Amino acid sequence: MPFGLSGNNTPNISPFSSRPGTPKFKDVVLDVMRNMKHEKDSEAHQIFRQSAGHAPKGVRILPETVNPEEETVPGIQHPGSTGVIYCSERAIANGFSYTAQHEWANLGQGAPEVGPIPNAPERPKTIQMPEDSLEYAPTTGVKALREAVANLYNVTYRQNKASQYTYENVCIVPGGRSGLSRVAAVIGDVYTSYQIPDYTAYDQVLSAFKRLVPVPTALDPSNKYRLDIQQTKKDIATQGLAVILASNPRNPTGQVIKGNDLKELVALGREGSTVILDEFYSWYIYPDNEKDIGKSISSAEYVEDVNQDAVIIVDGLTKNWRLPGWRVCWVIGPKNLVTALSQSGSFLDGGANHPLQLAAIPLLDPTHARNERIALQKHFKIKRDHVLARLKDLHLDVDVPPHATFYIWLNLEKLPAPLNNGLTFFEELLKEQTIVIPGIFFDINPSHRRNLFNSPCHHFVRLSFGPPIEDLDKGIDAIARVLKKAKKEGMRAFGHSYKKSIDEPINLASKTVDQV
């Protein structure tokens, strides 16, 4: 039995006792934290597990509880939220508001800043809505936009190639997750390879679409999270993998599959496997050589036959054009894939916004797109370097610095417990009005069976340098305050007293040691 606990799991000491020789409440807290080896010992982890859809499946880690709000509709199961949604909900419980978000630093957001940046084309300010656009758009999208997408990829990646994309190779979808869901809905009963860490929504996709049998591959940080293509080929042969799902550039690590590795990965689509590449950060590339500014990455460069190679590309206006609110994205692949996506879209989402599809057409002009890329890469490279420098000043060196995306995969392992795990670090930053994303959300674990303390992502957080630079500084300042507090006061102040709702006051004296 842990020190200071009676048989009924309540402290047998007064929480703030000052009698000589009697440990104070915070001393007991500190003793518990030092010996944390399981998620049941951590308040931050218990809050996560008690959130709808995040309870472990098939194994008893925490005592079973019944949430009346989840039991009101028979047969309904919560699938669990993505990392950004969970973290936003926890921030709201701590006072965050979308109407007053300027008071907070949101380094968790998976979106770039949407305002003007130096030397970029003017931001769209008005949308024309001709009467025809008030009708439903086709589930595959407006033909003129599909043609514009195909042309952009041909000009950017497929010049002088015999096989060219046409509008029949493009399906317009209302967001990247919608595109992934449409694709998942048309895949049969197959083994699907994915990597850890990777984009959080893959967890929900692999959980919701039961015909996909998930097969994980843990990427090695000592190898800079490189996807080993030769090992992938062996896994295809020995495990019967039929589908390979990956983000590229890589969320959250900021790495990128390129050159011969990307060429060999695409070649798997001619050898009996389907390769699905989420390329939403394809413009966020930070070359060392100035002459390479403006170049981007896509598997489209290595596709030989656009209708025979089983390579599926998901991208859109969300990240590269910095228009996340438009929800205009696309899936590119063989023609017979697009006809299947039209069918799945008819019952999943019904199609993308018609007026915004029309408004997107001029943005796909290759010259306009290149100007956007150049401005974006220069601006976000400055922000990346600024955040890395500030983290270094705090002695938070980034093991694998990002060469792409707008994320930093920060390892907290060298910090003292409990600040050395992502969930606790996240909860402590909420007290400082700052949001980051705990690393466990990038541990694609569809069954949710793993003890979170055993996750390879447990000691990490993802920091976004998507927001404006003044918000980045506000967030780094908050991290500095947490580290300064740890140095000055020790670890007694951390790992406990977290608010579960905006209406819940923090009452340290009422907490049991089990709750910390």
XYZ file of C-alpha atoms in Angstrom, residues 130-463:
334
model
C -23.624 32.757 -58.989
C -27.083 31.244 -58.843
C -25.916 27.878 -60.177
C -23.480 27.578 -57.263
C -26.414 27.494 -54.839
C -27.174 23.993 -56.116
C -25.423 20.855 -54.878
C -22.041 20.268 -56.483
C -21.258 16.778 -57.868
C -19.850 14.427 -55.230
C -16.613 14.305 -57.230
C -16.467 18.103 -57.346
C -16.813 20.882 -59.906
C -15.218 19.803 -63.175
C -13.322 23.093 -63.683
C -11.669 22.759 -60.265
C -10.782 19.131 -60.910
C -9.161 20.228 -64.181
C -7.230 22.967 -62.340
C -5.911 20.482 -59.770
C -4.825 18.030 -62.480
C -3.104 20.815 -64.427
C -1.217 22.057 -61.359
C 0.168 18.577 -60.648
C 1.111 18.036 -64.297
C 2.926 21.378 -64.505
C 4.634 21.001 -61.126
C 5.562 17.311 -61.118
C 4.865 15.643 -64.463
C 6.355 17.761 -67.232
C 7.561 15.651 -70.193
C 5.862 12.517 -68.847
C 3.650 10.572 -71.252
C 0.982 9.845 -68.650
C -0.818 12.977 -67.431
C -3.542 13.540 -64.851
C -6.968 14.657 -66.095
C -10.046 15.768 -64.187
C -11.070 12.090 -64.079
C -8.135 11.435 -61.722
C -9.288 14.080 -59.212
C -12.042 13.960 -56.593
C -12.823 17.141 -54.640
C -13.660 16.481 -50.967
C -14.733 18.648 -47.981
C -11.482 18.367 -46.023
C -8.592 15.957 -45.708
C -10.253 13.735 -43.111
C -13.255 13.451 -45.402
C -10.911 12.357 -48.181
C -9.292 9.746 -45.948
C -12.720 8.523 -44.841
C -13.915 8.178 -48.440
C -10.803 6.188 -49.294
C -11.121 3.991 -46.189
C -14.760 3.276 -47.042
C -13.847 1.726 -50.402
C -10.934 -0.422 -49.217
C -11.729 -4.117 -48.720
C -10.707 -6.494 -45.937
C -6.945 -5.986 -46.017
C -3.895 -5.568 -43.830
C -3.074 -1.860 -43.650
C 0.404 -0.676 -42.689
C 0.866 2.522 -40.715
C 3.715 4.064 -38.771
C 4.223 5.366 -35.231
C 4.292 8.297 -34.776
C 1.934 9.709 -37.409
C -1.137 11.919 -37.870
C -3.638 11.480 -35.025
C -6.756 11.045 -37.214
C -5.385 7.746 -38.581
C -6.208 6.259 -35.177
C -9.906 7.056 -35.573
C -9.977 6.033 -39.254
C -8.414 2.655 -38.496
C -10.793 2.189 -35.559
C -13.993 3.204 -37.369
C -13.491 1.299 -40.628
C -13.368 -2.260 -39.346
C -12.382 -3.855 -42.658
C -8.950 -2.255 -42.377
C -6.747 -4.525 -40.282
C -4.075 -2.208 -38.807
C -0.437 -3.336 -38.797
C 1.938 -0.918 -37.017
C 5.577 -0.076 -37.677
C 7.404 1.898 -34.983
C 9.823 4.378 -36.544
C 13.236 4.702 -34.895
C 14.193 8.174 -33.595
C 17.879 7.225 -33.812
C 17.304 6.862 -37.557
C 15.460 10.208 -37.702
C 12.128 8.409 -38.016
C 13.014 7.231 -41.502
C 10.632 4.778 -43.137
C 12.748 1.782 -44.106
C 11.501 0.938 -47.594
C 13.404 -2.346 -47.746
C 11.819 -3.478 -44.478
C 8.434 -2.393 -45.834
C 8.975 -4.634 -48.847
C 9.791 -7.553 -46.534
C 6.651 -6.850 -44.481
C 4.553 -6.868 -47.643
C 5.947 -10.281 -48.534
C 5.807 -11.845 -45.055
C 2.685 -10.204 -43.596
C 0.593 -9.757 -46.719
C 0.284 -5.986 -46.415
C -2.056 -4.644 -49.095
C -2.237 -0.939 -48.135
C 0.432 1.467 -46.880
C -0.806 4.661 -45.211
C 1.574 7.509 -44.375
C 1.819 11.264 -44.134
C 4.535 12.882 -46.232
C 5.929 15.287 -45.164
C 5.632 13.627 -41.798
C 3.312 14.836 -39.055
C 4.429 15.191 -36.211
C 8.176 14.676 -36.680
C 8.723 17.215 -39.471
C 10.711 14.739 -41.550
C 10.144 14.009 -45.235
C 10.351 10.978 -47.526
C 12.054 12.196 -50.692
C 14.367 11.263 -53.511
C 15.049 7.574 -54.026
C 13.119 6.567 -50.886
C 9.979 8.235 -52.230
C 10.580 6.766 -55.671
C 10.816 3.247 -54.218
C 7.737 3.798 -52.042
C 5.713 4.861 -55.084
C 7.004 1.824 -57.003
C 5.208 -0.403 -54.475
C 1.999 0.826 -56.104
C 3.042 -1.056 -59.251
C 3.860 -4.225 -57.342
C 0.500 -5.171 -55.852
C 0.152 -2.765 -52.904
C -1.860 0.449 -52.633
C 0.085 3.455 -51.334
C -1.957 6.226 -49.673
C 0.051 9.394 -49.055
C -1.295 12.318 -47.056
C 0.645 15.205 -48.646
C -0.944 18.179 -46.881
C 2.453 19.678 -45.952
C 3.986 19.236 -49.408
C 4.893 22.948 -49.640
C 6.340 23.212 -46.134
C 9.876 22.275 -47.148
C 12.870 24.195 -45.760
C 15.877 23.721 -48.057
C 19.339 24.799 -46.981
C 20.120 26.173 -50.440
C 18.332 29.389 -51.400
C 17.966 28.247 -55.022
C 15.717 25.394 -53.882
C 13.165 27.722 -52.268
C 9.802 27.212 -53.984
C 10.217 23.490 -54.654
C 7.738 21.041 -53.168
C 7.384 17.303 -52.610
C 4.834 14.905 -54.093
C 4.664 11.243 -54.991
C 3.057 12.429 -58.264
C 6.590 12.999 -59.567
C 7.333 9.260 -59.505
C 4.017 7.837 -60.713
C 4.557 6.199 -64.121
C 0.974 5.575 -65.232
C -1.675 7.707 -63.510
C -4.368 5.084 -64.116
C -2.345 1.941 -63.368
C -0.096 2.858 -60.427
C -2.046 2.273 -57.193
C -0.916 5.545 -55.611
C -3.457 7.775 -53.854
C -2.627 11.386 -52.963
C -4.637 13.441 -50.438
C -4.033 17.212 -50.302
C -5.916 20.501 -50.445
C -6.147 24.206 -49.714
C -6.068 23.688 -45.942
C -2.342 23.878 -45.223
C -0.496 24.924 -48.386
C -2.843 27.760 -49.338
C -3.455 28.490 -45.628
C -7.245 28.266 -46.017
C -8.338 25.691 -43.406
C -11.816 27.172 -43.106
C -12.666 26.597 -46.777
C -12.725 22.779 -46.476
C -11.785 22.344 -50.132
C -9.405 19.434 -50.657
C -8.816 16.630 -53.130
C -7.897 13.013 -53.655
C -5.837 12.111 -56.733
C -5.468 8.599 -58.116
C -6.509 6.189 -60.888
C -9.851 6.890 -62.586
C -11.504 3.788 -61.160
C -10.636 5.022 -57.646
C -12.395 8.342 -58.307
C -15.616 6.615 -59.379
C -15.539 4.602 -56.133
C -14.929 7.787 -54.102
C -17.942 9.388 -55.775
C -20.061 6.566 -54.414
C -18.641 6.650 -50.873
C -18.965 10.446 -50.836
C -22.646 10.176 -51.683
C -23.367 8.671 -48.245
C -20.441 9.993 -46.166
C -20.369 13.745 -46.779
C -22.323 14.706 -49.901
C -19.535 16.805 -51.397
C -17.610 20.032 -50.865
C -18.967 23.579 -50.726
C -20.003 24.639 -54.246
C -19.234 28.413 -54.183
C -15.855 27.863 -52.535
C -14.913 25.284 -55.166
C -15.471 27.940 -57.832
C -13.512 30.500 -55.814
C -10.601 28.042 -55.504
C -10.052 27.674 -59.267
C -7.813 30.767 -59.791
C -5.773 29.827 -56.705
C -4.661 26.658 -58.512
C -2.982 28.646 -61.299
C 0.639 27.333 -61.360
C 2.202 30.826 -61.212
C -0.022 31.862 -58.319
C 0.763 28.598 -56.506
C 4.519 29.050 -56.958
C 4.376 32.571 -55.533
C 2.460 31.240 -52.538
C 5.046 28.477 -52.017
C 8.035 30.819 -52.107
C 6.522 33.262 -49.613
C 5.330 30.456 -47.343
C 8.683 28.651 -47.230
C 10.654 31.794 -46.446
C 8.249 32.929 -43.730
C 7.830 29.573 -41.997
C 11.563 28.828 -42.136
C 12.166 32.036 -40.164
C 9.578 30.954 -37.592
C 11.025 27.440 -37.338
C 14.540 28.754 -36.731
C 13.241 31.261 -34.167
C 11.425 28.615 -32.110
C 14.352 26.183 -32.266
C 16.705 28.923 -31.029
C 14.409 29.823 -28.141
C 14.029 26.177 -27.126
C 17.801 25.789 -27.184
C 18.124 28.764 -24.839
C 15.855 26.845 -22.442
C 18.107 23.762 -22.792
C 15.294 21.967 -24.641
C 17.288 20.691 -27.573
C 15.248 19.058 -30.338
C 16.676 15.606 -31.084
C 15.373 15.508 -34.675
C 14.838 19.068 -35.982
C 12.098 19.449 -38.611
C 12.979 19.811 -42.288
C 9.324 20.100 -43.270
C 5.774 20.746 -41.910
C 5.308 23.389 -39.196
C 5.785 21.062 -36.231
C 8.516 20.379 -33.701
C 8.587 16.944 -32.060
C 9.980 17.795 -28.635
C 11.406 15.076 -26.374
C 10.850 15.844 -22.652
C 12.633 12.747 -21.366
C 15.478 14.704 -19.764
C 13.115 16.774 -17.606
C 12.375 15.585 -14.056
C 9.177 13.585 -13.444
C 6.334 14.271 -13.893
C 7.151 17.030 -16.398
C 8.905 14.441 -18.543
C 5.654 13.025 -19.940
C 3.602 14.787 -22.563
C 0.179 14.660 -20.879
C 1.403 16.176 -17.621
C 3.496 18.799 -19.439
C 0.379 19.691 -21.456
C -1.782 20.050 -18.325
C 0.820 22.252 -16.639
C 0.965 24.541 -19.690
C -2.829 24.894 -19.616
C -2.352 26.638 -16.271
C -0.132 29.086 -18.181
C -2.738 29.606 -20.938
C -0.742 27.670 -23.524
C -1.749 24.635 -25.584
C 0.542 21.907 -26.951
C -0.349 18.375 -28.111
C 0.827 15.409 -25.985
C 2.806 12.855 -27.952
C 0.505 9.940 -27.097
C -2.005 11.207 -29.664
C 0.486 10.334 -32.413
C 0.846 6.791 -31.117
C -1.630 5.267 -33.570
C -3.111 2.640 -31.277
C -6.600 1.778 -32.594
C -7.422 -0.676 -29.797
C -6.319 1.745 -27.036
C -4.974 -1.194 -25.034
C -1.454 0.014 -24.335
C -0.534 1.447 -20.946
C 0.229 5.022 -21.955
C 3.448 5.001 -19.939
C 4.714 2.328 -22.342
C 3.972 4.361 -25.450
C 7.015 5.306 -27.560
C 5.442 8.790 -27.770
C 4.855 9.192 -24.029
C 7.749 11.593 -23.418
C 6.950 13.878 -26.356
C 4.822 16.887 -27.187
C 4.178 18.403 -30.581
C 4.699 22.136 -30.861
